[in-house]
XYZ file of C-alpha atoms in Angstrom:
713
model
C -18.161 46.358 266.007
C -20.724 43.524 265.946
C -18.125 40.962 264.887
C -15.554 42.152 267.420
C -17.956 42.098 270.370
C -19.395 38.701 269.473
C -15.935 37.178 269.055
C -14.763 38.421 272.452
C -17.903 37.139 274.189
C -17.541 33.738 272.540
C -13.879 33.398 273.552
C -14.764 34.358 277.124
C -17.434 31.700 277.533
C -15.916 28.884 275.455
C -12.915 28.980 277.764
C -15.088 28.307 280.824
C -16.195 24.885 281.966
C -19.974 24.402 281.944
C -22.382 21.497 282.107
C -23.997 19.823 279.149
C -26.955 21.448 277.454
C -29.226 18.640 278.683
C -28.987 20.096 282.195
C -30.594 23.410 281.227
C -34.005 22.943 282.817
C -34.874 26.001 284.864
C -36.997 28.342 282.732
C -39.257 27.310 279.853
C -40.463 29.992 277.416
C -42.845 30.051 274.461
C -41.142 32.748 272.404
C -41.328 30.540 269.301
C -44.831 29.110 269.951
C -43.334 25.957 271.444
C -42.012 25.142 274.914
C -38.225 25.619 274.963
C -35.527 26.280 277.505
C -34.688 29.983 277.498
C -30.960 29.196 277.225
C -31.518 27.427 273.900
C -33.656 30.027 272.106
C -31.865 32.235 269.520
C -33.652 35.373 270.724
C -32.734 38.018 273.273
C -35.444 37.355 275.843
C -36.083 38.314 279.476
C -38.498 35.904 281.212
C -40.299 36.579 284.495
C -41.865 33.878 286.625
C -44.757 33.986 289.088
C -42.494 34.652 292.086
C -41.256 37.930 290.583
C -44.706 38.992 289.392
C -46.160 38.576 292.887
C -43.544 40.736 294.583
C -45.275 43.785 296.146
C -42.933 46.189 294.305
C -44.451 44.899 291.031
C -47.920 46.358 290.481
C -48.203 45.869 286.720
C -46.109 44.713 283.790
C -44.461 48.129 283.445
C -42.586 47.481 286.707
C -40.787 44.399 285.415
C -39.190 46.503 282.665
C -36.820 47.757 285.376
C -35.198 44.312 285.183
C -35.020 44.019 281.381
C -32.005 45.441 279.495
C -32.832 48.082 276.865
C -36.550 48.090 277.736
C -38.380 51.306 278.666
C -42.022 50.924 279.754
C -44.053 53.766 281.253
C -47.773 53.945 281.971
C -48.514 57.269 280.309
C -47.476 59.272 277.252
C -47.043 62.945 276.373
C -50.379 64.727 275.901
C -52.276 61.882 277.638
C -54.264 62.205 280.839
C -54.419 58.481 281.527
C -52.249 56.341 283.782
C -53.230 53.254 281.773
C -51.570 54.199 278.495
C -48.852 51.657 277.733
C -45.881 53.449 276.189
C -43.131 50.928 275.470
C -39.715 51.254 273.830
C -37.380 48.329 273.222
C -33.910 49.015 271.833
C -34.914 52.562 270.920
C -38.009 51.561 268.923
C -41.443 52.443 270.272
C -44.384 54.802 270.040
C -44.885 57.884 272.204
C -48.505 58.493 271.179
C -51.642 57.088 272.796
C -54.393 57.846 270.248
C -56.125 54.830 268.728
C -55.251 56.134 265.256
C -51.621 55.188 265.984
C -50.534 51.581 266.447
C -48.001 50.596 269.104
C -44.557 49.483 267.924
C -44.236 46.899 270.707
C -46.886 44.209 270.645
C -48.443 43.253 273.991
C -50.155 39.855 274.090
C -52.342 38.376 276.808
C -52.722 34.602 276.462
C -51.806 34.914 272.794
C -54.281 37.734 272.028
C -52.846 40.975 270.633
C -53.840 44.119 272.582
C -54.187 46.740 269.880
C -54.483 49.945 271.923
C -52.132 51.819 274.189
C -54.992 52.783 276.523
C -55.846 49.750 278.644
C -52.580 47.979 277.785
C -50.975 48.167 281.248
C -51.787 44.677 282.547
C -51.866 43.787 286.227
C -49.080 41.403 287.205
C -50.393 39.573 290.258
C -52.579 37.018 288.446
C -50.071 36.204 285.717
C -48.123 32.970 285.587
C -45.261 34.394 283.517
C -44.229 37.245 281.241
C -41.682 37.160 278.413
C -40.085 40.280 276.932
C -38.647 39.627 273.472
C -36.191 42.171 272.070
C -35.964 43.035 268.392
C -38.425 42.665 265.480
C -40.848 39.756 265.910
C -42.403 39.963 262.479
C -42.673 36.234 261.764
C -44.746 34.767 264.585
C -46.413 37.634 266.407
C -49.673 39.394 265.738
C -50.031 42.628 263.831
C -47.276 45.099 264.729
C -44.253 43.956 266.712
C -41.568 45.907 264.906
C -39.429 46.586 267.992
C -40.241 43.609 270.199
C -43.046 41.792 271.962
C -44.328 41.286 275.501
C -46.126 38.001 276.152
C -48.223 37.659 279.318
C -49.743 34.342 280.396
C -52.556 34.003 282.930
C -52.259 31.625 285.875
C -53.948 28.333 285.080
C -56.187 26.746 287.717
C -55.058 23.805 289.802
C -57.167 20.672 290.170
C -56.596 20.859 293.941
C -59.117 23.167 295.680
C -57.521 26.256 297.146
C -57.199 29.985 297.046
C -55.571 33.000 298.601
C -56.432 36.271 300.309
C -54.076 39.257 300.008
C -54.262 42.577 301.842
C -51.845 45.451 301.238
C -51.672 48.724 303.137
C -49.187 51.564 303.105
C -48.454 55.213 302.489
C -50.891 57.514 300.669
C -53.713 55.648 302.403
C -53.107 52.570 300.319
C -55.643 49.795 300.776
C -55.565 46.914 298.302
C -57.472 43.672 298.648
C -57.174 40.619 296.425
C -58.763 37.190 296.519
C -58.721 34.081 294.362
C -60.225 30.616 294.434
C -59.542 27.606 292.218
C -60.180 23.897 291.893
C -61.909 21.183 289.904
C -65.433 21.720 288.668
C -65.508 18.209 287.186
C -62.908 15.490 286.737
C -61.695 17.115 283.524
C -62.594 20.769 284.160
C -60.740 23.246 286.404
C -61.604 26.853 287.166
C -60.039 29.900 288.765
C -61.552 33.236 289.795
C -59.524 36.211 290.992
C -60.346 39.745 292.081
C -58.293 42.812 293.043
C -59.381 46.157 294.488
C -56.780 48.957 294.546
C -57.121 52.287 296.362
C -54.377 54.862 296.867
C -54.316 58.655 297.205
C -52.750 60.888 294.593
C -49.411 62.607 295.070
C -49.767 65.974 293.251
C -52.030 68.503 294.978
C -54.137 70.949 292.946
C -53.826 73.860 295.343
C -57.015 75.714 294.357
C -59.455 72.823 294.707
C -57.416 70.265 296.740
C -57.878 67.545 294.118
C -55.043 65.017 294.266
C -53.756 63.882 290.884
C -52.268 60.458 290.281
C -54.539 58.491 292.597
C -55.446 54.835 292.086
C -59.035 53.578 292.230
C -59.313 50.390 290.213
C -61.110 47.030 290.220
C -59.831 44.093 288.170
C -61.093 40.561 287.865
C -60.352 37.444 285.869
C -61.915 34.061 285.281
C -59.951 31.127 283.843
C -61.247 27.721 282.739
C -59.328 24.671 281.534
C -61.099 21.676 280.015
C -59.492 18.408 278.974
C -62.106 17.445 276.407
C -60.421 14.109 275.707
C -56.921 12.687 275.440
C -56.145 14.794 272.360
C -58.047 18.074 272.845
C -57.719 20.821 275.470
C -59.627 24.078 275.928
C -58.302 27.158 277.756
C -60.688 30.098 278.202
C -60.319 33.423 280.011
C -62.356 36.531 280.694
C -60.829 39.661 282.240
C -62.321 42.966 283.327
C -60.825 46.315 284.417
C -62.915 49.126 285.905
C -60.980 52.308 286.714
C -62.244 55.644 288.052
C -59.442 58.068 288.894
C -58.280 61.647 288.678
C -55.899 62.530 285.848
C -52.244 61.586 285.926
C -49.894 63.686 288.031
C -48.992 66.806 285.997
C -46.683 69.712 286.779
C -45.899 72.974 284.958
C -42.114 72.751 284.641
C -41.087 76.008 282.884
C -42.611 79.156 281.415
C -41.087 81.836 279.164
C -42.672 84.886 277.533
C -43.358 84.543 273.789
C -45.302 86.682 271.274
C -48.049 84.055 271.252
C -48.766 83.917 274.969
C -48.313 87.709 275.201
C -51.100 88.129 272.637
C -53.380 85.770 274.497
C -52.598 87.367 277.848
C -53.696 90.737 276.498
C -57.155 89.221 276.039
C -57.289 87.044 279.147
C -58.937 88.275 282.374
C -56.105 86.563 284.272
C -52.609 86.366 282.808
C -51.009 83.015 282.091
C -47.408 83.572 283.141
C -44.540 82.372 285.331
C -46.432 83.208 288.516
C -48.170 79.843 288.189
C -44.924 77.915 288.566
C -44.450 76.211 291.928
C -41.195 75.208 293.560
C -42.729 71.935 294.692
C -42.943 69.218 291.994
C -45.967 67.769 293.768
C -48.193 70.856 293.607
C -49.964 72.637 290.770
C -52.293 75.608 290.271
C -54.326 73.927 287.535
C -58.126 73.835 287.803
C -59.116 72.252 284.484
C -60.614 68.845 283.672
C -59.296 65.855 285.592
C -60.429 62.359 284.692
C -58.905 58.929 284.087
C -61.710 56.435 283.520
C -61.051 53.120 281.783
C -63.248 50.075 281.227
C -61.690 47.068 279.484
C -63.257 43.662 278.902
C -61.469 40.773 277.239
C -62.342 37.221 276.212
C -60.015 34.546 274.855
C -60.485 30.930 273.843
C -57.560 28.656 273.029
C -58.184 25.169 271.675
C -55.371 22.671 271.167
C -55.792 19.394 269.302
C -53.026 16.821 269.005
C -52.882 14.448 266.042
C -50.539 11.730 264.843
C -48.670 14.241 262.670
C -48.565 17.236 265.042
C -50.725 19.845 266.755
C -53.435 22.329 265.795
C -53.924 25.472 267.899
C -56.754 27.985 267.603
C -56.688 31.285 269.530
C -59.798 33.475 269.406
C -59.854 36.843 271.140
C -62.310 39.687 271.614
C -61.653 42.893 273.577
C -63.540 46.123 274.182
C -62.338 49.484 275.483
C -64.280 52.473 276.822
C -62.205 55.304 278.246
C -62.448 58.984 279.104
C -59.314 60.820 280.160
C -58.707 64.541 280.550
C -55.863 66.882 281.397
C -54.996 70.517 282.092
C -51.408 71.048 280.884
C -51.187 74.797 281.505
C -50.793 74.351 285.265
C -52.877 77.424 286.042
C -56.478 78.540 286.593
C -56.415 80.119 283.115
C -58.253 78.048 280.515
C -55.277 77.916 278.183
C -54.921 74.348 276.995
C -57.418 71.771 278.229
C -58.319 68.494 276.530
C -60.774 65.657 277.045
C -60.434 62.378 275.142
C -63.111 59.714 274.792
C -62.338 56.293 273.262
C -64.681 53.518 272.195
C -62.966 50.520 270.601
C -63.514 46.831 270.031
C -61.379 44.195 268.350
C -61.538 40.569 267.273
C -58.643 38.320 266.347
C -58.332 34.728 265.201
C -55.105 32.763 264.941
C -54.819 29.220 263.613
C -51.523 27.327 263.835
C -50.418 23.932 262.548
C -47.122 22.532 263.759
C -45.280 19.248 263.921
C -42.133 17.298 263.082
C -40.885 15.862 259.799
C -37.793 14.421 258.131
C -37.174 11.929 260.931
C -37.788 14.652 263.547
C -35.018 16.857 262.168
C -37.533 19.528 261.057
C -39.844 21.346 263.474
C -42.327 23.113 261.216
C -45.047 25.656 261.929
C -47.582 27.258 259.589
C -50.229 29.743 260.675
C -53.055 32.018 259.622
C -54.008 35.252 261.350
C -56.979 37.612 261.117
C -57.588 40.846 263.002
C -60.344 43.423 262.812
C -60.911 46.575 264.816
C -63.427 49.375 265.007
C -62.661 52.476 267.038
C -63.947 55.976 267.702
C -62.033 58.790 269.389
C -63.379 62.202 270.308
C -61.074 64.979 271.468
C -62.488 68.149 272.995
C -59.831 70.853 272.912
C -59.906 74.249 274.649
C -57.264 76.889 273.827
C -57.489 80.206 275.710
C -61.239 79.864 275.998
C -61.395 82.877 278.333
C -60.453 85.224 275.482
C -62.064 86.528 272.290
C -59.334 84.834 270.262
C -59.773 81.456 271.953
C -60.193 78.274 269.963
C -62.519 75.546 271.264
C -62.882 72.566 268.939
C -64.024 68.955 268.681
C -62.187 66.282 266.684
C -64.076 63.076 265.879
C -62.030 60.191 264.477
C -63.354 56.839 263.309
C -61.079 54.043 262.181
C -61.704 50.513 260.947
C -58.858 48.067 260.473
C -58.624 44.623 258.942
C -55.419 42.636 258.866
C -54.719 39.255 257.271
C -51.525 37.237 257.535
C -50.052 33.860 256.690
C -46.814 32.888 258.373
C -44.378 30.052 258.789
C -41.312 29.410 260.915
C -39.270 26.235 260.700
C -36.318 24.837 262.632
C -34.070 22.362 260.835
C -31.481 20.334 262.734
C -28.278 20.378 260.716
C -26.474 18.223 263.277
C -26.635 17.409 266.972
C -25.052 20.799 267.666
C -26.353 23.079 264.917
C -29.782 24.299 263.820
C -31.007 26.703 261.208
C -34.306 28.590 261.552
C -36.107 30.314 258.714
C -39.479 32.028 258.549
C -41.571 34.592 256.757
C -44.838 36.409 257.316
C -47.015 37.831 254.552
C -49.330 40.588 255.792
C -52.125 42.473 254.097
C -53.703 45.313 256.045
C -56.371 47.852 255.192
C -57.632 50.854 257.136
C -60.563 53.194 256.629
C -60.499 56.510 258.463
C -62.858 59.435 258.756
C -62.384 62.756 260.519
C -64.813 65.500 261.477
C -63.261 68.568 263.101
C -65.361 71.579 263.974
C -65.520 74.483 266.358
C -67.878 74.132 269.296
C -70.198 76.618 267.570
C -70.651 74.084 264.751
C -68.331 75.676 262.164
C -66.691 72.820 260.221
C -62.903 72.989 259.965
C -62.287 69.762 258.091
C -64.171 66.630 257.104
C -63.030 63.674 255.104
C -62.737 59.939 254.641
C -59.795 57.986 253.345
C -58.742 54.368 253.057
C -55.443 52.711 252.348
C -53.879 49.262 252.354
C -50.411 47.838 252.674
C -48.802 44.512 251.789
C -45.596 43.327 253.394
C -43.269 40.334 253.593
C -41.305 40.089 256.855
C -38.585 37.398 256.800
C -36.242 36.068 259.447
C -33.379 33.574 259.518
C -31.038 32.359 262.203
C -28.379 29.760 262.800
C -27.375 28.438 266.212
C -24.559 26.215 267.395
C -23.908 24.569 270.760
C -20.269 23.936 271.612
C -19.080 20.790 273.407
C -18.934 22.642 276.712
C -22.572 23.764 276.415
C -22.153 27.325 275.160
C -25.140 28.128 272.932
C -24.429 30.736 270.228
C -26.616 32.211 267.520
C -26.745 34.697 264.663
C -30.149 36.082 263.642
C -31.452 38.463 260.993
C -35.056 39.671 261.174
C -37.254 42.370 259.701
C -40.321 44.020 261.205
C -43.152 45.999 259.644
C -45.610 48.443 261.166
C -48.482 49.632 258.998
C -49.277 53.247 258.258
C -52.120 55.245 259.687
C -53.803 58.595 260.089
C -53.266 61.671 262.185
C -55.900 61.845 264.880
C -55.391 65.556 265.629
C -56.306 67.215 262.348
C -57.474 70.646 263.523
C -56.530 72.587 260.403
C -58.337 72.611 257.042
C -57.025 70.271 254.397
C -57.200 66.720 253.057
C -57.062 63.739 255.376
C -53.537 63.592 256.774
C -51.877 60.170 256.880
C -48.486 58.561 257.310
C -46.834 55.521 255.744
C -45.479 52.266 257.234
C -42.160 51.972 259.025
C -39.629 49.142 258.972
C -36.817 47.777 261.122
C -34.116 45.307 260.115
C -31.953 43.798 262.864
C -28.873 41.596 262.802
C -28.117 40.080 266.192
C -25.411 37.792 267.554
C -25.637 36.222 270.957
C -24.630 33.500 273.338
C -26.196 31.782 276.327
C -24.581 29.444 278.803
C -24.251 28.130 282.351
C -21.143 28.753 284.437
C -19.745 27.895 287.873
C -21.199 24.383 288.131
C -24.574 25.481 286.788
C -25.057 28.185 289.419
C -24.650 31.118 287.015
C -26.691 31.672 283.847
C -25.309 34.169 281.359
C -26.929 35.659 278.263
C -25.251 38.226 276.015
C -26.084 39.748 272.654
C -24.954 42.492 270.311
C -27.061 43.901 267.500
C -27.419 46.539 264.815
C -30.782 47.852 263.573
C -31.678 49.926 260.528
C -34.862 51.832 261.398
C -36.550 53.179 258.254
C -39.432 55.618 257.653
C -39.741 56.287 261.379
C -43.144 57.367 262.634
C -42.699 59.905 265.377
C -44.532 62.801 266.912
C -43.847 66.365 265.759
C -45.614 69.584 266.759
C -47.560 71.319 263.998
C -48.181 75.063 264.377
C -46.330 74.873 267.642
C -49.007 73.088 269.660
C -50.757 70.267 267.770
C -48.912 66.908 267.973
C -49.058 64.824 264.794
C -47.345 61.716 263.425
C -45.045 61.891 260.406
C -42.569 59.678 258.533
C -39.565 61.901 258.733
C -36.417 60.004 259.580
C -34.179 56.981 259.403
C -31.823 55.817 262.129
C -29.236 53.215 262.943
C -29.256 51.687 266.408
C -26.305 49.637 267.638
C -26.319 48.048 271.030
C -25.543 45.231 273.411
C -27.197 43.405 276.307
C -25.888 41.236 279.118
C -27.937 39.386 281.742
C -26.778 37.105 284.550
C -28.659 35.030 287.095
C -26.852 33.413 290.026
C -28.539 30.729 292.123
C -26.920 28.088 294.290
C -27.471 26.097 297.476
C -26.237 29.077 299.484
C -28.713 31.638 300.900
C -27.467 34.300 298.460
C -28.811 34.786 294.926
C -28.352 37.553 292.388
C -29.681 38.714 289.043
C -28.309 41.629 287.048
C -28.394 43.122 283.595
C -26.960 45.934 281.544
C -27.973 47.441 278.220
C -26.131 49.786 275.869
C -27.601 51.767 272.954
C -25.851 53.942 270.388
C -28.643 55.422 268.266
C -28.101 57.980 265.511
C -30.293 59.535 262.839
C -29.003 58.741 259.358
C -31.613 60.746 257.426
C -33.999 63.572 258.327
C -36.645 65.342 256.281
C -36.150 69.084 256.096
C -39.558 69.927 257.588
C -38.825 68.063 260.838
C -36.632 70.947 262.091
C -34.325 68.322 263.605
C -30.595 67.752 263.224
C -28.667 64.506 263.073
C -26.831 65.177 266.318
C -30.070 64.883 268.318
C -30.857 61.761 270.339
C -33.776 59.453 269.646
C -36.781 59.740 271.950
C -36.747 57.598 275.111
C -33.443 55.938 274.208
C -30.916 55.955 277.076
C -27.312 55.176 276.258
C -26.952 53.011 279.368
C -29.408 51.137 281.535
C -28.617 48.615 284.234
C -30.004 46.824 287.260
C -28.813 44.550 290.026
C -31.090 42.503 292.286
C -29.456 40.686 295.225
C -31.460 38.457 297.551
C -30.639 36.667 300.797
C -32.724 33.846 302.282
C -32.269 32.363 305.742
C -34.163 29.841 307.846
C -35.380 29.781 311.434
C -37.732 27.824 313.661
C -40.384 30.516 313.118
C -40.228 30.368 309.313
C -38.130 31.465 306.349
C -36.893 35.033 305.934
C -35.838 36.791 302.731
C -34.426 40.239 302.039
C -34.136 41.512 298.467
C -33.384 44.804 296.773
C -33.619 46.159 293.244
C -31.150 48.877 292.236
C -31.771 50.386 288.800
C -29.843 52.968 286.767
C -30.865 54.765 283.565
C -28.787 57.387 281.790
C -30.216 60.583 280.316
C -33.469 60.280 278.365
C -35.089 62.855 276.089
C -38.884 62.884 276.114
C -39.338 64.703 272.805
C -37.746 64.639 269.372
C -36.346 68.161 269.779
C -34.400 67.049 272.890
C -35.815 69.844 275.046
C -33.685 69.921 278.191
C -36.544 71.217 280.357
C -38.337 67.895 280.053
C -35.311 65.641 279.606
C -34.593 63.318 282.499
C -30.946 63.152 283.499
C -29.340 59.923 284.571
C -30.809 58.598 287.794
C -30.828 55.624 290.161
C -33.751 54.137 292.085
C -33.876 51.570 294.872
C -36.698 49.214 295.874
C -36.462 46.942 298.943
C -38.592 43.967 300.046
C -38.467 41.926 303.252
C -40.497 38.695 303.424
C -41.428 36.106 306.048
C -42.805 32.692 305.004
C -44.510 30.527 307.617
C -43.356 26.954 308.253
C -46.688 25.627 306.951
C -46.303 27.826 303.820
C -49.787 29.251 304.263
C -48.920 32.731 305.579
C -46.658 35.316 303.943
C -45.844 38.714 305.478
C -43.983 41.370 303.503
C -42.699 44.884 304.137
C -41.510 46.936 301.185
C -40.281 50.353 300.096
C -40.366 51.675 296.533
C -38.182 54.571 295.379
C -36.442 54.296 298.746
C -34.117 57.254 298.083
C -37.153 59.434 297.212
C -35.716 60.328 293.802
C -37.631 63.012 291.886
C -37.660 62.033 288.222
C -39.879 62.444 285.156
C -41.631 59.566 283.481
C -42.899 61.726 280.609
C -43.156 65.304 279.411
C -44.110 67.681 276.613
C -42.835 71.109 275.641
C -43.487 74.003 273.296
C -41.349 76.801 274.667
C -40.727 78.335 271.236
C -44.327 79.383 270.569
C -46.541 78.932 273.620
C -43.699 79.131 276.113
C -44.389 76.221 278.451
C -43.100 72.783 279.393
C -45.043 70.155 281.319
C -43.771 66.996 283.031
C -45.201 63.955 284.780
C -43.272 63.036 287.917
C -42.963 59.453 289.098
C -44.398 58.533 292.460
C -42.199 59.547 295.430
C -40.983 57.148 298.105
C -43.709 54.807 299.325
C -43.751 52.036 301.900
C -46.215 49.284 302.569
C -47.076 45.982 304.220
C -48.675 42.936 302.646
C -50.321 39.905 304.251
C -51.127 36.848 302.155
C -52.976 33.731 303.312
C -53.118 30.638 301.104
C -55.610 27.861 301.709
């Protein structure tokens, strides 16, 4: 299939007249740690520029995933109570757990610094210069664990010209956001930028008994950026960012309830029965009364130093980040204290990357060699309450501590075979060690389990690619890459026994693609087909019917394709569109998973697509622009058992933005609508109908409208 699809795409584009490759100058990316035109990089990549990131329908980097083929990015996860829990899948590979004992499969990087935790990983978009989403294993050049892909975010650098902007946004659900920034030269060779954003919005799910609104937004973010041209050969780039969030829990809704022997036993003891009477017909109401909290504090520092020499360039990236978070949820959707949980995280990390790169062999070889170090210390406490109102209730505390150290040496080199052909080869050697301790006890002090364990893993992750540019400018490539994600420990060990751990997982991808310009350079086209062998998959299973844990229990093969187009011309009309296709099947399953090979992989839609038309016209009063984003996603299962109650069927959403730009380019007025058709759909869910009889879902926000005013000075 791979060969057939690639051949047909090549024939299609080779037969079309395009301009020379030298004319490709629109979008520059840093996917390979060097500035390159996106149409000449042998990677499936979706870049986003500042104009897209500042659109009012884009609040954070999860929103841009709507415009990236085969990318699924939500801001929460099953069993989480936080709206700042990055849960990302690319091409069917991701991680649906939020605990700090589990590493993400998709690496998120801010100014080159790896963000190790899911909680706190949903970055604000407004103060970013660009974002790049890279599909497929990125094991050679990127951080610690990027087995399924990587997301690179780059902060806006300050201008030497003094200036700034004020932004005010208002809208439905009593939305009131205010942002401000200022930038300019501090000295002849030093520039600075400060930015601030306050967000306030009401929740959209009403707790009927206490009138608490779940899913609200109450967040402050700030960033400081400094650039320093030390001399003609050395530059310094430093950032500090801060997030302070105080909110109710994410929007939760009891979706289904059935009678089982387990909940019948508990109900016999409970003063108030937990049953189907607590279901509501309105997805935006709930009878829950349990804990509700979504507090996150994140602080990050980064320092990038670049020194140019006669033989090349040296780059040092130092990063330090801290996380403090408390998030709580009441999944039973009732006033009965059936299943409440409170999580508290305390984590800090330090990373250091050192790269050397240059040219050799009469500039035919672009070489890069690097060293990487990462260390992390984290503590998670989970307070769990199961039918606490009864004599058979189980209230417990799980304390997890984890320390991680990771070392890597890597190289990636591009050799020019001819004026039209290049070969790229690279490898990363990684050594990682983790130490984990668990202390689980009942609230009365009775110890259930205690233990400490440590483990280490060594891995070699290679990649190789060859690319060729035809005479008419069609750029084609064939790439093979392998990704590695280290093992870890189960953070929900509530039963007696030794420390429970899981092993690493691996992904090997072969990808063929082409990139070109068509129609007199007005249409950019990128297409790729791929096949991935996904081995020793780490995914969440329910133990004893209610406790989610991570296990290596499967292998899968994922075949797919992606197509993106971008049309821009001198006419007022422009258009971008994309489509992704995934055919994912289990090829091996352990017997104790209780799964079958005909089940679908979690969060892996067969089809996903978007189209984004825009029309710009001019008048004496200023410039006007109308744009829309139409997105489609086919059916998605939110758990490994493919429970239909929490599966989201295929759906379409529509976002619309209207903009006025003043003649002097200092004022911008925008009106916008998100989820314009008011589609009710799930972003996440969890279920255990077999034993405890309930399913819970998290609905996306309903239709919202707003107005934004921006003044630049």
